[in-house]
């Protein structure tokens, strides 16, 4: 069993080696890289990404990133390609073939077949004298000095370099397409990520009760309205249903501390006439930011100056936004 110190050193050394490898890729963001971005942007087909072994796993991740950021892409395993999957490639598709050595048997067999089909072939490769590098139309150079593995065998630094180069390409394409948060939301409608990008305050407020009282309502009526609707607040409105203020559980506690007699008090006497508000069309994640900033548990939701509803901290927790 290795010592705690040696284990920590191994982890740190691995991160240093991989970080240096990524920085070493900077000179390879060159004219070829620009040409690749331009070709993909101008292309009328998909980007087919292929590889073998660990490079195949990196290819799958790059495909997922492309698809989620506006570049249509498909994955093809290099071994399966020569057993029928070549049929998935259409004439307008662009192919990215990933290999550290560029000389594995599968890549040697596949490369001339890809060239014969006439598609643009991009080699993401770590050896510039390899078969893949020689046959590729354009190169994404992912050369490294050595693997982080102490035996210089297990793909570690090399796959990190491939992954980073794929991300650099995806982000460059994203920016060139002016791909924005609304576009991202269309491709990520599920889960908390999607909700942060599209879920609006109105959708939450509509699920809740809409407690309100008039300014001359008694304290008893106010307390009943707060307790009945379980939102910790009631909104004070005028005859036109415009917001005059809000009364929360905290306002009730402060009222009890301040007044000895409650007989003549009305909602107008105890309300907060400057409540924290949010427009119904605002993203729900913004509501959470305001609730956190002001250390409150609910926000008044408005439609212009009209009362629309209430959004509570629990609504945001339920949606997984926190």
PDB file of C-alpha atoms in Angstrom:
ATOM      1  CA  UNK A   1       0.000   0.000   0.000  1.00  0.00           C
ATOM      2  CA  UNK A   2       1.440   3.347  -1.044  1.00  0.00           C
ATOM      3  CA  UNK A   3       1.739   6.150   1.470  1.00  0.00           C
ATOM      4  CA  UNK A   4      -0.757   8.998   1.617  1.00  0.00           C
ATOM      5  CA  UNK A   5       1.939  11.380   0.423  1.00  0.00           C
ATOM      6  CA  UNK A   6       2.789   9.316  -2.647  1.00  0.00           C
ATOM      7  CA  UNK A   7      -0.884   8.994  -3.586  1.00  0.00           C
ATOM      8  CA  UNK A   8      -1.362  12.750  -3.384  1.00  0.00           C
ATOM      9  CA  UNK A   9       1.801  13.340  -5.410  1.00  0.00           C
ATOM     10  CA  UNK A  10       0.595  10.953  -8.125  1.00  0.00           C
ATOM     11  CA  UNK A  11      -2.708  12.794  -8.402  1.00  0.00           C
ATOM     12  CA  UNK A  12      -1.060  16.220  -8.532  1.00  0.00           C
ATOM     13  CA  UNK A  13       1.544  15.089 -11.061  1.00  0.00           C
ATOM     14  CA  UNK A  14      -1.197  13.739 -13.309  1.00  0.00           C
ATOM     15  CA  UNK A  15      -3.047  17.044 -13.262  1.00  0.00           C
ATOM     16  CA  UNK A  16       0.170  18.967 -13.957  1.00  0.00           C
ATOM     17  CA  UNK A  17       1.013  16.703 -16.891  1.00  0.00           C
ATOM     18  CA  UNK A  18      -2.442  16.991 -18.413  1.00  0.00           C
ATOM     19  CA  UNK A  19      -2.628  20.749 -17.841  1.00  0.00           C
ATOM     20  CA  UNK A  20       0.707  21.204 -19.612  1.00  0.00           C
ATOM     21  CA  UNK A  21      -0.475  19.027 -22.478  1.00  0.00           C
ATOM     22  CA  UNK A  22      -3.549  21.205 -22.962  1.00  0.00           C
ATOM     23  CA  UNK A  23      -1.459  24.370 -22.941  1.00  0.00           C
ATOM     24  CA  UNK A  24       0.833  22.692 -25.476  1.00  0.00           C
ATOM     25  CA  UNK A  25      -2.079  22.567 -27.925  1.00  0.00           C
ATOM     26  CA  UNK A  26      -2.301  26.364 -28.198  1.00  0.00           C
ATOM     27  CA  UNK A  27       0.135  26.616 -31.151  1.00  0.00           C
ATOM     28  CA  UNK A  28      -2.071  24.144 -33.036  1.00  0.00           C
ATOM     29  CA  UNK A  29      -5.039  26.514 -32.988  1.00  0.00           C
ATOM     30  CA  UNK A  30      -3.844  27.697 -36.397  1.00  0.00           C
ATOM     31  CA  UNK A  31      -4.939  28.150 -40.005  1.00  0.00           C
ATOM     32  CA  UNK A  32      -5.982  24.498 -40.242  1.00  0.00           C
ATOM     33  CA  UNK A  33      -8.195  25.010 -37.198  1.00  0.00           C
ATOM     34  CA  UNK A  34      -9.803  28.071 -38.797  1.00  0.00           C
ATOM     35  CA  UNK A  35     -10.337  26.168 -42.051  1.00  0.00           C
ATOM     36  CA  UNK A  36     -12.009  23.317 -40.167  1.00  0.00           C
ATOM     37  CA  UNK A  37     -14.410  25.715 -38.438  1.00  0.00           C
ATOM     38  CA  UNK A  38     -15.209  27.386 -41.767  1.00  0.00           C
ATOM     39  CA  UNK A  39     -15.752  24.062 -43.542  1.00  0.00           C
ATOM     40  CA  UNK A  40     -18.116  22.785 -40.846  1.00  0.00           C
ATOM     41  CA  UNK A  41     -20.039  26.057 -40.816  1.00  0.00           C
ATOM     42  CA  UNK A  42     -20.439  25.935 -44.585  1.00  0.00           C
ATOM     43  CA  UNK A  43     -21.242  22.214 -44.664  1.00  0.00           C
ATOM     44  CA  UNK A  44     -24.684  20.951 -45.589  1.00  0.00           C
ATOM     45  CA  UNK A  45     -24.368  17.617 -43.810  1.00  0.00           C
ATOM     46  CA  UNK A  46     -23.392  16.315 -40.404  1.00  0.00           C
ATOM     47  CA  UNK A  47     -20.059  15.914 -38.697  1.00  0.00           C
ATOM     48  CA  UNK A  48     -19.269  12.193 -38.342  1.00  0.00           C
ATOM     49  CA  UNK A  49     -16.771  11.585 -35.534  1.00  0.00           C
ATOM     50  CA  UNK A  50     -15.005   8.236 -35.354  1.00  0.00           C
ATOM     51  CA  UNK A  51     -12.220   6.547 -33.415  1.00  0.00           C
ATOM     52  CA  UNK A  52     -11.050   3.317 -31.819  1.00  0.00           C
ATOM     53  CA  UNK A  53     -10.447   2.382 -28.166  1.00  0.00           C
ATOM     54  CA  UNK A  54     -10.310   5.315 -25.760  1.00  0.00           C
ATOM     55  CA  UNK A  55     -10.394   7.715 -28.709  1.00  0.00           C
ATOM     56  CA  UNK A  56     -13.829   6.279 -29.560  1.00  0.00           C
ATOM     57  CA  UNK A  57     -15.086   7.305 -26.131  1.00  0.00           C
ATOM     58  CA  UNK A  58     -13.739  10.819 -26.672  1.00  0.00           C
ATOM     59  CA  UNK A  59     -15.462  10.833 -30.076  1.00  0.00           C
ATOM     60  CA  UNK A  60     -18.800  10.122 -28.392  1.00  0.00           C
ATOM     61  CA  UNK A  61     -18.335  13.021 -26.011  1.00  0.00           C
ATOM     62  CA  UNK A  62     -17.419  15.406 -28.831  1.00  0.00           C
ATOM     63  CA  UNK A  63     -20.519  14.330 -30.761  1.00  0.00           C
ATOM     64  CA  UNK A  64     -22.676  15.019 -27.696  1.00  0.00           C
ATOM     65  CA  UNK A  65     -21.137  18.484 -27.291  1.00  0.00           C
ATOM     66  CA  UNK A  66     -21.564  19.293 -30.983  1.00  0.00           C
ATOM     67  CA  UNK A  67     -25.223  18.289 -30.981  1.00  0.00           C
ATOM     68  CA  UNK A  68     -26.007  20.295 -27.858  1.00  0.00           C
ATOM     69  CA  UNK A  69     -24.372  23.437 -29.216  1.00  0.00           C
ATOM     70  CA  UNK A  70     -25.851  23.597 -32.702  1.00  0.00           C
ATOM     71  CA  UNK A  71     -23.541  21.428 -34.821  1.00  0.00           C
ATOM     72  CA  UNK A  72     -25.371  18.287 -36.050  1.00  0.00           C
ATOM     73  CA  UNK A  73     -23.106  15.287 -35.457  1.00  0.00           C
ATOM     74  CA  UNK A  74     -23.133  11.481 -35.352  1.00  0.00           C
ATOM     75  CA  UNK A  75     -20.774   8.909 -33.846  1.00  0.00           C
ATOM     76  CA  UNK A  76     -19.319   5.988 -35.802  1.00  0.00           C
ATOM     77  CA  UNK A  77     -17.048   3.384 -34.220  1.00  0.00           C
ATOM     78  CA  UNK A  78     -14.013   2.751 -36.429  1.00  0.00           C
ATOM     79  CA  UNK A  79     -14.327  -1.048 -36.187  1.00  0.00           C
ATOM     80  CA  UNK A  80     -18.048  -1.035 -36.951  1.00  0.00           C
ATOM     81  CA  UNK A  81     -17.422   1.281 -39.901  1.00  0.00           C
ATOM     82  CA  UNK A  82     -15.731  -1.472 -41.923  1.00  0.00           C
ATOM     83  CA  UNK A  83     -18.548  -3.875 -41.075  1.00  0.00           C
ATOM     84  CA  UNK A  84     -21.411  -1.867 -42.507  1.00  0.00           C
ATOM     85  CA  UNK A  85     -21.585   1.433 -40.630  1.00  0.00           C
ATOM     86  CA  UNK A  86     -19.885   3.270 -43.492  1.00  0.00           C
ATOM     87  CA  UNK A  87     -23.393   3.337 -44.936  1.00  0.00           C
ATOM     88  CA  UNK A  88     -24.336   6.073 -42.480  1.00  0.00           C
ATOM     89  CA  UNK A  89     -22.012   8.565 -44.204  1.00  0.00           C
ATOM     90  CA  UNK A  90     -23.732  10.829 -46.733  1.00  0.00           C
ATOM     91  CA  UNK A  91     -21.929  12.784 -49.448  1.00  0.00           C
ATOM     92  CA  UNK A  92     -22.149  16.151 -47.644  1.00  0.00           C
ATOM     93  CA  UNK A  93     -20.925  14.840 -44.292  1.00  0.00           C
ATOM     94  CA  UNK A  94     -17.569  15.880 -42.832  1.00  0.00           C
ATOM     95  CA  UNK A  95     -15.569  13.219 -41.002  1.00  0.00           C
ATOM     96  CA  UNK A  96     -13.340  13.712 -37.959  1.00  0.00           C
ATOM     97  CA  UNK A  97     -11.183  10.659 -37.279  1.00  0.00           C
ATOM     98  CA  UNK A  98      -9.539  10.577 -33.836  1.00  0.00           C
ATOM     99  CA  UNK A  99      -6.401   8.572 -33.094  1.00  0.00           C
ATOM    100  CA  UNK A 100      -3.341   9.154 -30.959  1.00  0.00           C
ATOM    101  CA  UNK A 101      -0.962   7.212 -33.203  1.00  0.00           C
ATOM    102  CA  UNK A 102      -2.890   7.419 -36.457  1.00  0.00           C
ATOM    103  CA  UNK A 103      -1.469   3.982 -37.287  1.00  0.00           C
ATOM    104  CA  UNK A 104      -3.732   1.432 -35.590  1.00  0.00           C
ATOM    105  CA  UNK A 105      -4.862  -1.399 -37.906  1.00  0.00           C
ATOM    106  CA  UNK A 106      -8.475  -0.219 -37.865  1.00  0.00           C
ATOM    107  CA  UNK A 107      -7.511   3.359 -38.758  1.00  0.00           C
ATOM    108  CA  UNK A 108      -5.189   2.160 -41.540  1.00  0.00           C
ATOM    109  CA  UNK A 109      -8.037   0.174 -43.074  1.00  0.00           C
ATOM    110  CA  UNK A 110     -10.642   2.904 -42.579  1.00  0.00           C
ATOM    111  CA  UNK A 111      -8.683   5.934 -43.823  1.00  0.00           C
ATOM    112  CA  UNK A 112      -8.487   5.000 -47.544  1.00  0.00           C
ATOM    113  CA  UNK A 113     -12.143   3.978 -47.489  1.00  0.00           C
ATOM    114  CA  UNK A 114     -13.124   7.384 -46.144  1.00  0.00           C
ATOM    115  CA  UNK A 115     -10.968   9.119 -48.747  1.00  0.00           C
ATOM    116  CA  UNK A 116     -12.466   7.033 -51.523  1.00  0.00           C
ATOM    117  CA  UNK A 117     -15.954   8.258 -50.610  1.00  0.00           C
ATOM    118  CA  UNK A 118     -14.854  11.840 -51.284  1.00  0.00           C
ATOM    119  CA  UNK A 119     -15.841  13.315 -47.930  1.00  0.00           C
ATOM    120  CA  UNK A 120     -13.691  15.939 -46.226  1.00  0.00           C
ATOM    121  CA  UNK A 121     -11.489  14.034 -43.767  1.00  0.00           C
ATOM    122  CA  UNK A 122     -10.185  15.775 -40.667  1.00  0.00           C
ATOM    123  CA  UNK A 123      -7.579  13.935 -38.650  1.00  0.00           C
ATOM    124  CA  UNK A 124      -7.361  14.586 -34.908  1.00  0.00           C
ATOM    125  CA  UNK A 125      -4.033  12.890 -34.440  1.00  0.00           C
ATOM    126  CA  UNK A 126      -0.937  12.941 -32.242  1.00  0.00           C
ATOM    127  CA  UNK A 127       1.673  11.764 -34.781  1.00  0.00           C
ATOM    128  CA  UNK A 128       2.195  13.875 -37.864  1.00  0.00           C
ATOM    129  CA  UNK A 129       3.995  11.109 -39.786  1.00  0.00           C
ATOM    130  CA  UNK A 130       1.149   8.624 -39.383  1.00  0.00           C
ATOM    131  CA  UNK A 131      -1.117   7.191 -42.070  1.00  0.00           C
ATOM    132  CA  UNK A 132      -4.039   9.229 -40.791  1.00  0.00           C
ATOM    133  CA  UNK A 133      -2.064  12.472 -40.849  1.00  0.00           C
ATOM    134  CA  UNK A 134      -0.819  11.757 -44.394  1.00  0.00           C
ATOM    135  CA  UNK A 135      -4.294  11.102 -45.790  1.00  0.00           C
ATOM    136  CA  UNK A 136      -6.310  13.704 -43.874  1.00  0.00           C
ATOM    137  CA  UNK A 137      -7.361  16.875 -45.690  1.00  0.00           C
ATOM    138  CA  UNK A 138      -6.985  18.944 -42.521  1.00  0.00           C
ATOM    139  CA  UNK A 139      -5.293  18.262 -39.193  1.00  0.00           C
ATOM    140  CA  UNK A 140      -6.217  18.907 -35.578  1.00  0.00           C
ATOM    141  CA  UNK A 141      -2.829  18.307 -33.968  1.00  0.00           C
ATOM    142  CA  UNK A 142      -3.107  16.719 -30.517  1.00  0.00           C
ATOM    143  CA  UNK A 143       0.552  15.748 -30.064  1.00  0.00           C
ATOM    144  CA  UNK A 144       1.769  15.231 -26.503  1.00  0.00           C
ATOM    145  CA  UNK A 145       5.181  14.567 -24.969  1.00  0.00           C
ATOM    146  CA  UNK A 146       4.083  11.599 -22.852  1.00  0.00           C
ATOM    147  CA  UNK A 147       1.165  10.043 -21.060  1.00  0.00           C
ATOM    148  CA  UNK A 148       0.551  10.821 -17.396  1.00  0.00           C
ATOM    149  CA  UNK A 149       0.681   7.073 -16.817  1.00  0.00           C
ATOM    150  CA  UNK A 150       4.112   6.292 -15.278  1.00  0.00           C
ATOM    151  CA  UNK A 151       4.579   3.545 -17.858  1.00  0.00           C
ATOM    152  CA  UNK A 152       3.672   5.945 -20.663  1.00  0.00           C
ATOM    153  CA  UNK A 153       1.075   3.414 -21.831  1.00  0.00           C
ATOM    154  CA  UNK A 154      -2.444   4.089 -20.535  1.00  0.00           C
ATOM    155  CA  UNK A 155      -4.194   6.806 -22.575  1.00  0.00           C
ATOM    156  CA  UNK A 156      -4.423   9.710 -20.128  1.00  0.00           C
ATOM    157  CA  UNK A 157      -2.741  12.874 -21.344  1.00  0.00           C
ATOM    158  CA  UNK A 158      -3.500  11.974 -24.965  1.00  0.00           C
ATOM    159  CA  UNK A 159      -7.243  11.599 -24.392  1.00  0.00           C
ATOM    160  CA  UNK A 160      -7.292  14.796 -22.331  1.00  0.00           C
ATOM    161  CA  UNK A 161      -5.703  16.607 -25.267  1.00  0.00           C
ATOM    162  CA  UNK A 162      -8.283  15.148 -27.650  1.00  0.00           C
ATOM    163  CA  UNK A 163     -11.127  16.150 -25.391  1.00  0.00           C
ATOM    164  CA  UNK A 164      -9.798  19.697 -24.994  1.00  0.00           C
ATOM    165  CA  UNK A 165      -9.298  20.106 -28.736  1.00  0.00           C
ATOM    166  CA  UNK A 166     -12.857  18.886 -29.317  1.00  0.00           C
ATOM    167  CA  UNK A 167     -14.159  21.444 -26.840  1.00  0.00           C
ATOM    168  CA  UNK A 168     -12.122  24.195 -28.494  1.00  0.00           C
ATOM    169  CA  UNK A 169     -13.662  23.281 -31.839  1.00  0.00           C
ATOM    170  CA  UNK A 170     -17.210  23.076 -30.434  1.00  0.00           C
ATOM    171  CA  UNK A 171     -16.971  26.438 -28.669  1.00  0.00           C
ATOM    172  CA  UNK A 172     -15.478  28.120 -31.734  1.00  0.00           C
ATOM    173  CA  UNK A 173     -18.384  26.790 -33.813  1.00  0.00           C
ATOM    174  CA  UNK A 174     -20.861  27.854 -31.144  1.00  0.00           C
ATOM    175  CA  UNK A 175     -19.577  31.411 -31.156  1.00  0.00           C
ATOM    176  CA  UNK A 176     -19.409  31.557 -34.950  1.00  0.00           C
ATOM    177  CA  UNK A 177     -23.077  30.527 -35.087  1.00  0.00           C
ATOM    178  CA  UNK A 178     -24.057  33.158 -32.483  1.00  0.00           C
ATOM    179  CA  UNK A 179     -25.538  30.279 -30.521  1.00  0.00           C
ATOM    180  CA  UNK A 180     -27.185  31.880 -27.467  1.00  0.00           C
ATOM    181  CA  UNK A 181     -28.932  30.843 -24.254  1.00  0.00           C
ATOM    182  CA  UNK A 182     -32.309  30.541 -26.001  1.00  0.00           C
ATOM    183  CA  UNK A 183     -30.797  28.146 -28.545  1.00  0.00           C
ATOM    184  CA  UNK A 184     -29.186  26.182 -25.739  1.00  0.00           C
ATOM    185  CA  UNK A 185     -32.534  25.912 -23.953  1.00  0.00           C
ATOM    186  CA  UNK A 186     -34.151  24.391 -27.055  1.00  0.00           C
ATOM    187  CA  UNK A 187     -31.629  21.550 -26.979  1.00  0.00           C
ATOM    188  CA  UNK A 188     -31.679  21.108 -23.173  1.00  0.00           C
ATOM    189  CA  UNK A 189     -35.359  21.156 -22.172  1.00  0.00           C
ATOM    190  CA  UNK A 190     -34.987  18.508 -19.481  1.00  0.00           C
ATOM    191  CA  UNK A 191     -33.542  18.609 -15.988  1.00  0.00           C
ATOM    192  CA  UNK A 192     -32.473  21.553 -13.875  1.00  0.00           C
ATOM    193  CA  UNK A 193     -30.215  22.917 -16.621  1.00  0.00           C
ATOM    194  CA  UNK A 194     -33.105  23.250 -19.031  1.00  0.00           C
ATOM    195  CA  UNK A 195     -35.348  24.775 -16.390  1.00  0.00           C
ATOM    196  CA  UNK A 196     -32.793  27.465 -15.635  1.00  0.00           C
ATOM    197  CA  UNK A 197     -32.880  28.438 -19.286  1.00  0.00           C
ATOM    198  CA  UNK A 198     -36.609  28.411 -19.998  1.00  0.00           C
ATOM    199  CA  UNK A 199     -38.785  28.126 -16.868  1.00  0.00           C
ATOM    200  CA  UNK A 200     -40.505  31.432 -16.155  1.00  0.00           C
ATOM    201  CA  UNK A 201     -41.874  32.809 -12.914  1.00  0.00           C
ATOM    202  CA  UNK A 202     -45.420  32.827 -14.322  1.00  0.00           C
ATOM    203  CA  UNK A 203     -45.400  29.021 -14.654  1.00  0.00           C
ATOM    204  CA  UNK A 204     -44.652  28.669 -10.947  1.00  0.00           C
ATOM    205  CA  UNK A 205     -46.997  31.397  -9.719  1.00  0.00           C
ATOM    206  CA  UNK A 206     -49.913  29.964 -11.698  1.00  0.00           C
ATOM    207  CA  UNK A 207     -49.724  26.759  -9.653  1.00  0.00           C
ATOM    208  CA  UNK A 208     -50.148  28.596  -6.378  1.00  0.00           C
ATOM    209  CA  UNK A 209     -53.146  30.210  -4.753  1.00  0.00           C
ATOM    210  CA  UNK A 210     -53.467  33.940  -5.210  1.00  0.00           C
ATOM    211  CA  UNK A 211     -54.266  35.305  -1.741  1.00  0.00           C
ATOM    212  CA  UNK A 212     -55.334  38.937  -1.514  1.00  0.00           C
ATOM    213  CA  UNK A 213     -57.132  41.307   0.824  1.00  0.00           C
ATOM    214  CA  UNK A 214     -58.258  44.896   0.577  1.00  0.00           C
ATOM    215  CA  UNK A 215     -56.545  47.668   2.458  1.00  0.00           C
ATOM    216  CA  UNK A 216     -59.346  47.892   5.018  1.00  0.00           C
ATOM    217  CA  UNK A 217     -59.343  44.165   5.822  1.00  0.00           C
ATOM    218  CA  UNK A 218     -59.137  43.285   9.512  1.00  0.00           C
ATOM    219  CA  UNK A 219     -56.129  41.639  11.090  1.00  0.00           C
ATOM    220  CA  UNK A 220     -58.216  38.500  11.551  1.00  0.00           C
ATOM    221  CA  UNK A 221     -58.970  38.354   7.812  1.00  0.00           C
ATOM    222  CA  UNK A 222     -55.298  38.885   7.027  1.00  0.00           C
ATOM    223  CA  UNK A 223     -54.179  36.023   9.287  1.00  0.00           C
ATOM    224  CA  UNK A 224     -56.839  33.694   7.878  1.00  0.00           C
ATOM    225  CA  UNK A 225     -55.728  34.477   4.290  1.00  0.00           C
ATOM    226  CA  UNK A 226     -52.078  33.822   5.116  1.00  0.00           C
ATOM    227  CA  UNK A 227     -52.803  30.569   6.947  1.00  0.00           C
ATOM    228  CA  UNK A 228     -55.277  29.254   4.387  1.00  0.00           C
ATOM    229  CA  UNK A 229     -52.994  29.482   1.357  1.00  0.00           C
ATOM    230  CA  UNK A 230     -49.725  28.314   2.935  1.00  0.00           C
ATOM    231  CA  UNK A 231     -47.550  30.797   1.070  1.00  0.00           C
ATOM    232  CA  UNK A 232     -46.517  32.789   4.108  1.00  0.00           C
ATOM    233  CA  UNK A 233     -47.960  35.998   2.691  1.00  0.00           C
ATOM    234  CA  UNK A 234     -51.030  37.811   1.419  1.00  0.00           C
ATOM    235  CA  UNK A 235     -51.084  40.689  -1.067  1.00  0.00           C
ATOM    236  CA  UNK A 236     -52.978  43.920  -0.415  1.00  0.00           C
ATOM    237  CA  UNK A 237     -54.727  45.174  -3.556  1.00  0.00           C
ATOM    238  CA  UNK A 238     -56.980  48.089  -4.477  1.00  0.00           C
ATOM    239  CA  UNK A 239     -60.311  47.955  -6.278  1.00  0.00           C
ATOM    240  CA  UNK A 240     -58.482  47.689  -9.629  1.00  0.00           C
ATOM    241  CA  UNK A 241     -56.474  44.712  -8.394  1.00  0.00           C
ATOM    242  CA  UNK A 242     -53.268  46.727  -8.424  1.00  0.00           C
ATOM    243  CA  UNK A 243     -50.693  45.981  -5.764  1.00  0.00           C
ATOM    244  CA  UNK A 244     -50.609  48.246  -2.719  1.00  0.00           C
ATOM    245  CA  UNK A 245     -48.408  46.106  -0.505  1.00  0.00           C
ATOM    246  CA  UNK A 246     -47.758  42.686   0.987  1.00  0.00           C
ATOM    247  CA  UNK A 247     -48.109  41.183   4.455  1.00  0.00           C
ATOM    248  CA  UNK A 248     -45.913  38.231   5.403  1.00  0.00           C
ATOM    249  CA  UNK A 249     -45.638  35.989   8.447  1.00  0.00           C
ATOM    250  CA  UNK A 250     -42.810  38.247   9.582  1.00  0.00           C
ATOM    251  CA  UNK A 251     -45.037  41.328   9.358  1.00  0.00           C
ATOM    252  CA  UNK A 252     -47.576  39.621  11.620  1.00  0.00           C
ATOM    253  CA  UNK A 253     -44.875  38.894  14.212  1.00  0.00           C
ATOM    254  CA  UNK A 254     -43.636  42.467  14.076  1.00  0.00           C
ATOM    255  CA  UNK A 255     -47.211  43.731  14.459  1.00  0.00           C
ATOM    256  CA  UNK A 256     -47.654  41.716  17.644  1.00  0.00           C
ATOM    257  CA  UNK A 257     -44.439  43.183  19.047  1.00  0.00           C
ATOM    258  CA  UNK A 258     -45.379  46.760  18.114  1.00  0.00           C
ATOM    259  CA  UNK A 259     -49.077  47.036  18.999  1.00  0.00           C
ATOM    260  CA  UNK A 260     -50.853  46.286  22.267  1.00  0.00           C
ATOM    261  CA  UNK A 261     -54.320  46.473  20.716  1.00  0.00           C
ATOM    262  CA  UNK A 262     -55.216  44.980  17.355  1.00  0.00           C
ATOM    263  CA  UNK A 263     -58.874  45.968  17.311  1.00  0.00           C
ATOM    264  CA  UNK A 264     -58.671  48.918  14.962  1.00  0.00           C
ATOM    265  CA  UNK A 265     -55.775  47.779  12.813  1.00  0.00           C
ATOM    266  CA  UNK A 266     -56.280  47.084   9.115  1.00  0.00           C
ATOM    267  CA  UNK A 267     -54.175  45.526   6.385  1.00  0.00           C
ATOM    268  CA  UNK A 268     -52.988  48.975   5.267  1.00  0.00           C
ATOM    269  CA  UNK A 269     -51.561  49.633   8.740  1.00  0.00           C
ATOM    270  CA  UNK A 270     -49.296  46.608   8.824  1.00  0.00           C
ATOM    271  CA  UNK A 271     -48.433  45.958   5.178  1.00  0.00           C
ATOM    272  CA  UNK A 272     -45.053  46.500   3.550  1.00  0.00           C
ATOM    273  CA  UNK A 273     -45.868  49.063   0.858  1.00  0.00           C
ATOM    274  CA  UNK A 274     -42.596  48.465  -1.010  1.00  0.00           C
ATOM    275  CA  UNK A 275     -42.564  44.694  -1.563  1.00  0.00           C
ATOM    276  CA  UNK A 276     -39.946  42.866  -3.579  1.00  0.00           C
ATOM    277  CA  UNK A 277     -41.536  42.196  -6.983  1.00  0.00           C
ATOM    278  CA  UNK A 278     -40.702  40.301 -10.128  1.00  0.00           C
ATOM    279  CA  UNK A 279     -42.335  40.398 -13.554  1.00  0.00           C
ATOM    280  CA  UNK A 280     -44.190  37.236 -14.585  1.00  0.00           C
ATOM    281  CA  UNK A 281     -42.073  36.807 -17.747  1.00  0.00           C
ATOM    282  CA  UNK A 282     -38.776  36.736 -15.840  1.00  0.00           C
ATOM    283  CA  UNK A 283     -36.836  33.463 -15.653  1.00  0.00           C
ATOM    284  CA  UNK A 284     -37.419  31.503 -12.452  1.00  0.00           C
ATOM    285  CA  UNK A 285     -33.684  31.295 -11.788  1.00  0.00           C
ATOM    286  CA  UNK A 286     -33.692  35.105 -11.464  1.00  0.00           C
ATOM    287  CA  UNK A 287     -36.366  34.786  -8.784  1.00  0.00           C
ATOM    288  CA  UNK A 288     -34.043  32.545  -6.812  1.00  0.00           C
ATOM    289  CA  UNK A 289     -31.232  35.082  -7.127  1.00  0.00           C
ATOM    290  CA  UNK A 290     -33.503  37.819  -5.729  1.00  0.00           C
ATOM    291  CA  UNK A 291     -34.779  35.616  -2.899  1.00  0.00           C
ATOM    292  CA  UNK A 292     -31.203  34.832  -1.934  1.00  0.00           C
ATOM    293  CA  UNK A 293     -30.080  38.455  -2.259  1.00  0.00           C
ATOM    294  CA  UNK A 294     -32.866  39.826  -0.038  1.00  0.00           C
ATOM    295  CA  UNK A 295     -32.988  36.824   2.316  1.00  0.00           C
ATOM    296  CA  UNK A 296     -36.734  36.349   1.871  1.00  0.00           C
ATOM    297  CA  UNK A 297     -38.919  33.312   1.167  1.00  0.00           C
ATOM    298  CA  UNK A 298     -41.405  34.654  -1.390  1.00  0.00           C
ATOM    299  CA  UNK A 299     -41.652  37.166  -4.205  1.00  0.00           C
ATOM    300  CA  UNK A 300     -44.659  39.072  -5.449  1.00  0.00           C
ATOM    301  CA  UNK A 301     -45.252  38.350  -9.142  1.00  0.00           C
ATOM    302  CA  UNK A 302     -46.757  41.131 -11.243  1.00  0.00           C
ATOM    303  CA  UNK A 303     -48.117  41.642 -14.725  1.00  0.00           C
ATOM    304  CA  UNK A 304     -47.279  45.314 -15.323  1.00  0.00           C
ATOM    305  CA  UNK A 305     -48.621  46.787 -12.042  1.00  0.00           C
ATOM    306  CA  UNK A 306     -51.317  44.173 -11.615  1.00  0.00           C
ATOM    307  CA  UNK A 307     -51.149  41.325  -9.126  1.00  0.00           C
ATOM    308  CA  UNK A 308     -50.341  38.047 -10.882  1.00  0.00           C
ATOM    309  CA  UNK A 309     -49.378  35.737  -8.020  1.00  0.00           C
ATOM    310  CA  UNK A 310     -46.688  34.663  -5.577  1.00  0.00           C
ATOM    311  CA  UNK A 311     -43.614  32.511  -6.103  1.00  0.00           C
ATOM    312  CA  UNK A 312     -42.207  30.810  -3.010  1.00  0.00           C
ATOM    313  CA  UNK A 313     -38.766  29.477  -2.204  1.00  0.00           C
ATOM    314  CA  UNK A 314     -40.303  25.991  -1.998  1.00  0.00           C
ATOM    315  CA  UNK A 315     -41.420  26.268  -5.636  1.00  0.00           C
ATOM    316  CA  UNK A 316     -37.833  26.775  -6.699  1.00  0.00           C
ATOM    317  CA  UNK A 317     -36.630  23.916  -4.508  1.00  0.00           C
ATOM    318  CA  UNK A 318     -39.251  21.615  -5.989  1.00  0.00           C
ATOM    319  CA  UNK A 319     -38.094  22.430  -9.529  1.00  0.00           C
ATOM    320  CA  UNK A 320     -34.476  21.664  -8.665  1.00  0.00           C
ATOM    321  CA  UNK A 321     -33.289  25.210  -9.346  1.00  0.00           C
ATOM    322  CA  UNK A 322     -31.517  25.376  -5.999  1.00  0.00           C
TER     323      UNK A 322
END
